[in-house]
């Protein structure tokens, strides 16, 4: 079987046309790759196509993208519901479908069967290590996490996570592809819940919650300190409100279930707000009122 190399990557398949998948596919098209966006839902594909056309038009209107590049990039993007056909033509696959193990396992089975031997199969999952889907693909050495951040067209970080069987060539090809998409990738050598960014974020949030709970400072002063002393664009309480307190609570539950570490358990202050229906910005109230 031929080893994956960056030079063989021309056609990129992105599976799942939601929040993440559509922007990852657009990043690939902007970088000069042909990109196919696949979803089981024709409605999602239509919505993604309209959304990306609008995004590109906005960039052109602001003078950030020239019209010729915008046209050629959109022309390199294809939309389909046919996974097997798209996989057969793909040199690199980034799976960004719904965060459910059964969904991802089914996709990796199909990809493993249909994609050429040199094709890397990466998952954008935030919480499922690629070892969970590697065997289903029948080519575990060509599988890894390639974790983008939201919004994927803007955020530079990509966490490339190896599982114990990921080959050196797979990790290197994935890192180099991320660079060619204009990203700043990092390599994580072992699967660990939360990878790096979400672990750092979790630690900051935990400390912020502990400081507030102990009455050391108000939440707004803690947020101000994160901005004015540490240079964070937003303090931890504002970030939690923006992400959604239900999401924060769910991540803590999932991480705690996996690690058993009491430090990872959901914080009672967050759980109480969720129980009161205060989920953050999206419900008009969380740690702050909106
Ligand atoms: N939203 C984020 O902030 C974020 C950030 C980083 C990583 N992620 C990860 O990206 C992945 C997608 O997240 P999202 O927020 O874009 O989800 P989303 O709900 O916006 O989109 C998921 C898409 O997957 C499609 N889908 C479901 N089953 C499918 C199947 N069998 N085949 C093809 N498509 C299928 C759905 O129709 C939907 O369009 C998840 O693994 C998530 O952990 C999300």
PDB file of N, CA and C in Angstrom, residues 225-263:
ATOM      1  N   UNK A 225      -9.702  40.886  34.335  1.00  0.00           N
ATOM      2  CA  UNK A 225      -8.299  40.523  34.564  1.00  0.00           C
ATOM      3  C   UNK A 225      -7.769  39.644  33.432  1.00  0.00           C
ATOM      4  N   UNK A 226      -8.614  38.700  32.989  1.00  0.00           N
ATOM      5  CA  UNK A 226      -8.173  37.823  31.895  1.00  0.00           C
ATOM      6  C   UNK A 226      -7.878  38.648  30.646  1.00  0.00           C
ATOM      7  N   UNK A 227      -8.659  39.687  30.436  1.00  0.00           N
ATOM      8  CA  UNK A 227      -8.449  40.535  29.246  1.00  0.00           C
ATOM      9  C   UNK A 227      -7.258  41.467  29.429  1.00  0.00           C
ATOM     10  N   UNK A 228      -7.282  42.203  30.582  1.00  0.00           N
ATOM     11  CA  UNK A 228      -6.321  43.303  30.695  1.00  0.00           C
ATOM     12  C   UNK A 228      -4.941  42.829  31.136  1.00  0.00           C
ATOM     13  N   UNK A 229      -4.873  41.701  31.847  1.00  0.00           N
ATOM     14  CA  UNK A 229      -3.556  41.228  32.294  1.00  0.00           C
ATOM     15  C   UNK A 229      -3.007  40.132  31.391  1.00  0.00           C
ATOM     16  N   UNK A 230      -3.887  39.276  30.884  1.00  0.00           N
ATOM     17  CA  UNK A 230      -3.403  38.108  30.123  1.00  0.00           C
ATOM     18  C   UNK A 230      -3.574  38.279  28.619  1.00  0.00           C
ATOM     19  N   UNK A 231      -4.279  39.344  28.229  1.00  0.00           N
ATOM     20  CA  UNK A 231      -4.444  39.587  26.797  1.00  0.00           C
ATOM     21  C   UNK A 231      -5.471  38.686  26.137  1.00  0.00           C
ATOM     22  N   UNK A 232      -6.308  38.002  26.942  1.00  0.00           N
ATOM     23  CA  UNK A 232      -7.360  37.183  26.324  1.00  0.00           C
ATOM     24  C   UNK A 232      -8.411  38.116  25.717  1.00  0.00           C
ATOM     25  N   UNK A 233      -8.934  37.783  24.557  1.00  0.00           N
ATOM     26  CA  UNK A 233      -9.928  38.681  23.956  1.00  0.00           C
ATOM     27  C   UNK A 233     -11.215  38.758  24.774  1.00  0.00           C
ATOM     28  N   UNK A 234     -11.491  37.733  25.552  1.00  0.00           N
ATOM     29  CA  UNK A 234     -12.732  37.673  26.335  1.00  0.00           C
ATOM     30  C   UNK A 234     -12.418  36.924  27.632  1.00  0.00           C
ATOM     31  N   UNK A 235     -13.058  37.313  28.732  1.00  0.00           N
ATOM     32  CA  UNK A 235     -12.853  36.597  29.990  1.00  0.00           C
ATOM     33  C   UNK A 235     -13.574  35.251  29.992  1.00  0.00           C
ATOM     34  N   UNK A 236     -13.207  34.368  30.933  1.00  0.00           N
ATOM     35  CA  UNK A 236     -13.751  32.998  30.934  1.00  0.00           C
ATOM     36  C   UNK A 236     -15.273  32.923  31.103  1.00  0.00           C
ATOM     37  N   UNK A 237     -15.874  33.850  31.877  1.00  0.00           N
ATOM     38  CA  UNK A 237     -17.329  33.780  32.062  1.00  0.00           C
ATOM     39  C   UNK A 237     -18.055  34.186  30.777  1.00  0.00           C
ATOM     40  N   UNK A 238     -17.516  35.215  30.105  1.00  0.00           N
ATOM     41  CA  UNK A 238     -18.107  35.609  28.803  1.00  0.00           C
ATOM     42  C   UNK A 238     -17.970  34.461  27.799  1.00  0.00           C
ATOM     43  N   UNK A 239     -16.819  33.797  27.827  1.00  0.00           N
ATOM     44  CA  UNK A 239     -16.605  32.683  26.887  1.00  0.00           C
ATOM     45  C   UNK A 239     -17.628  31.578  27.161  1.00  0.00           C
ATOM     46  N   UNK A 240     -17.816  31.241  28.441  1.00  0.00           N
ATOM     47  CA  UNK A 240     -18.778  30.173  28.771  1.00  0.00           C
ATOM     48  C   UNK A 240     -20.187  30.549  28.329  1.00  0.00           C
ATOM     49  N   UNK A 241     -20.559  31.796  28.539  1.00  0.00           N
ATOM     50  CA  UNK A 241     -21.879  32.270  28.086  1.00  0.00           C
ATOM     51  C   UNK A 241     -22.001  32.177  26.569  1.00  0.00           C
ATOM     52  N   UNK A 242     -20.901  32.461  25.871  1.00  0.00           N
ATOM     53  CA  UNK A 242     -20.942  32.446  24.414  1.00  0.00           C
ATOM     54  C   UNK A 242     -21.057  30.997  23.897  1.00  0.00           C
ATOM     55  N   UNK A 243     -20.269  30.107  24.472  1.00  0.00           N
ATOM     56  CA  UNK A 243     -20.292  28.697  24.032  1.00  0.00           C
ATOM     57  C   UNK A 243     -21.657  28.073  24.352  1.00  0.00           C
ATOM     58  N   UNK A 244     -22.238  28.462  25.471  1.00  0.00           N
ATOM     59  CA  UNK A 244     -23.500  27.867  25.931  1.00  0.00           C
ATOM     60  C   UNK A 244     -23.208  27.037  27.176  1.00  0.00           C
ATOM     61  N   UNK A 245     -23.921  27.346  28.273  1.00  0.00           N
ATOM     62  CA  UNK A 245     -23.609  26.664  29.534  1.00  0.00           C
ATOM     63  C   UNK A 245     -24.026  25.205  29.489  1.00  0.00           C
ATOM     64  N   UNK A 246     -25.021  24.885  28.648  1.00  0.00           N
ATOM     65  CA  UNK A 246     -25.392  23.469  28.471  1.00  0.00           C
ATOM     66  C   UNK A 246     -24.242  22.702  27.817  1.00  0.00           C
ATOM     67  N   UNK A 247     -23.564  23.356  26.874  1.00  0.00           N
ATOM     68  CA  UNK A 247     -22.432  22.706  26.200  1.00  0.00           C
ATOM     69  C   UNK A 247     -21.275  22.530  27.191  1.00  0.00           C
ATOM     70  N   UNK A 248     -21.012  23.583  27.977  1.00  0.00           N
ATOM     71  CA  UNK A 248     -19.930  23.521  28.981  1.00  0.00           C
ATOM     72  C   UNK A 248     -20.214  22.376  29.958  1.00  0.00           C
ATOM     73  N   UNK A 249     -21.468  22.282  30.398  1.00  0.00           N
ATOM     74  CA  UNK A 249     -21.857  21.248  31.361  1.00  0.00           C
ATOM     75  C   UNK A 249     -21.714  19.854  30.735  1.00  0.00           C
ATOM     76  N   UNK A 250     -22.133  19.728  29.479  1.00  0.00           N
ATOM     77  CA  UNK A 250     -22.059  18.435  28.783  1.00  0.00           C
ATOM     78  C   UNK A 250     -20.599  17.994  28.612  1.00  0.00           C
ATOM     79  N   UNK A 251     -19.743  18.944  28.236  1.00  0.00           N
ATOM     80  CA  UNK A 251     -18.321  18.605  28.038  1.00  0.00           C
ATOM     81  C   UNK A 251     -17.719  18.127  29.363  1.00  0.00           C
ATOM     82  N   UNK A 252     -18.073  18.834  30.461  1.00  0.00           N
ATOM     83  CA  UNK A 252     -17.539  18.438  31.768  1.00  0.00           C
ATOM     84  C   UNK A 252     -18.020  17.032  32.137  1.00  0.00           C
ATOM     85  N   UNK A 253     -19.309  16.766  31.883  1.00  0.00           N
ATOM     86  CA  UNK A 253     -19.837  15.416  32.194  1.00  0.00           C
ATOM     87  C   UNK A 253     -19.088  14.353  31.399  1.00  0.00           C
ATOM     88  N   UNK A 254     -18.900  14.606  30.086  1.00  0.00           N
ATOM     89  CA  UNK A 254     -18.250  13.622  29.217  1.00  0.00           C
ATOM     90  C   UNK A 254     -16.789  13.424  29.625  1.00  0.00           C
ATOM     91  N   UNK A 255     -16.105  14.533  29.927  1.00  0.00           N
ATOM     92  CA  UNK A 255     -14.690  14.433  30.308  1.00  0.00           C
ATOM     93  C   UNK A 255     -14.567  13.696  31.632  1.00  0.00           C
ATOM     94  N   UNK A 256     -15.453  14.044  32.576  1.00  0.00           N
ATOM     95  CA  UNK A 256     -15.408  13.406  33.897  1.00  0.00           C
ATOM     96  C   UNK A 256     -15.672  11.917  33.792  1.00  0.00           C
ATOM     97  N   UNK A 257     -16.644  11.560  32.917  1.00  0.00           N
ATOM     98  CA  UNK A 257     -16.963  10.130  32.738  1.00  0.00           C
ATOM     99  C   UNK A 257     -15.745   9.384  32.189  1.00  0.00           C
ATOM    100  N   UNK A 258     -14.958  10.059  31.362  1.00  0.00           N
ATOM    101  CA  UNK A 258     -13.811   9.391  30.743  1.00  0.00           C
ATOM    102  C   UNK A 258     -12.600   9.348  31.682  1.00  0.00           C
ATOM    103  N   UNK A 259     -12.360  10.447  32.412  1.00  0.00           N
ATOM    104  CA  UNK A 259     -11.133  10.508  33.225  1.00  0.00           C
ATOM    105  C   UNK A 259     -11.359  10.067  34.672  1.00  0.00           C
ATOM    106  N   UNK A 260     -12.577  10.258  35.183  1.00  0.00           N
ATOM    107  CA  UNK A 260     -12.843   9.967  36.593  1.00  0.00           C
ATOM    108  C   UNK A 260     -12.184  10.974  37.532  1.00  0.00           C
ATOM    109  N   UNK A 261     -11.548  12.003  36.980  1.00  0.00           N
ATOM    110  CA  UNK A 261     -10.846  13.004  37.793  1.00  0.00           C
ATOM    111  C   UNK A 261     -11.875  13.993  38.359  1.00  0.00           C
ATOM    112  N   UNK A 262     -11.965  14.106  39.713  1.00  0.00           N
ATOM    113  CA  UNK A 262     -12.964  15.023  40.292  1.00  0.00           C
ATOM    114  C   UNK A 262     -12.809  16.455  39.768  1.00  0.00           C
ATOM    115  N   UNK A 263     -11.593  16.857  39.400  1.00  0.00           N
ATOM    116  CA  UNK A 263     -11.366  18.222  38.886  1.00  0.00           C
ATOM    117  C   UNK A 263     -12.113  18.452  37.573  1.00  0.00           C
TER     118      UNK A 263
END
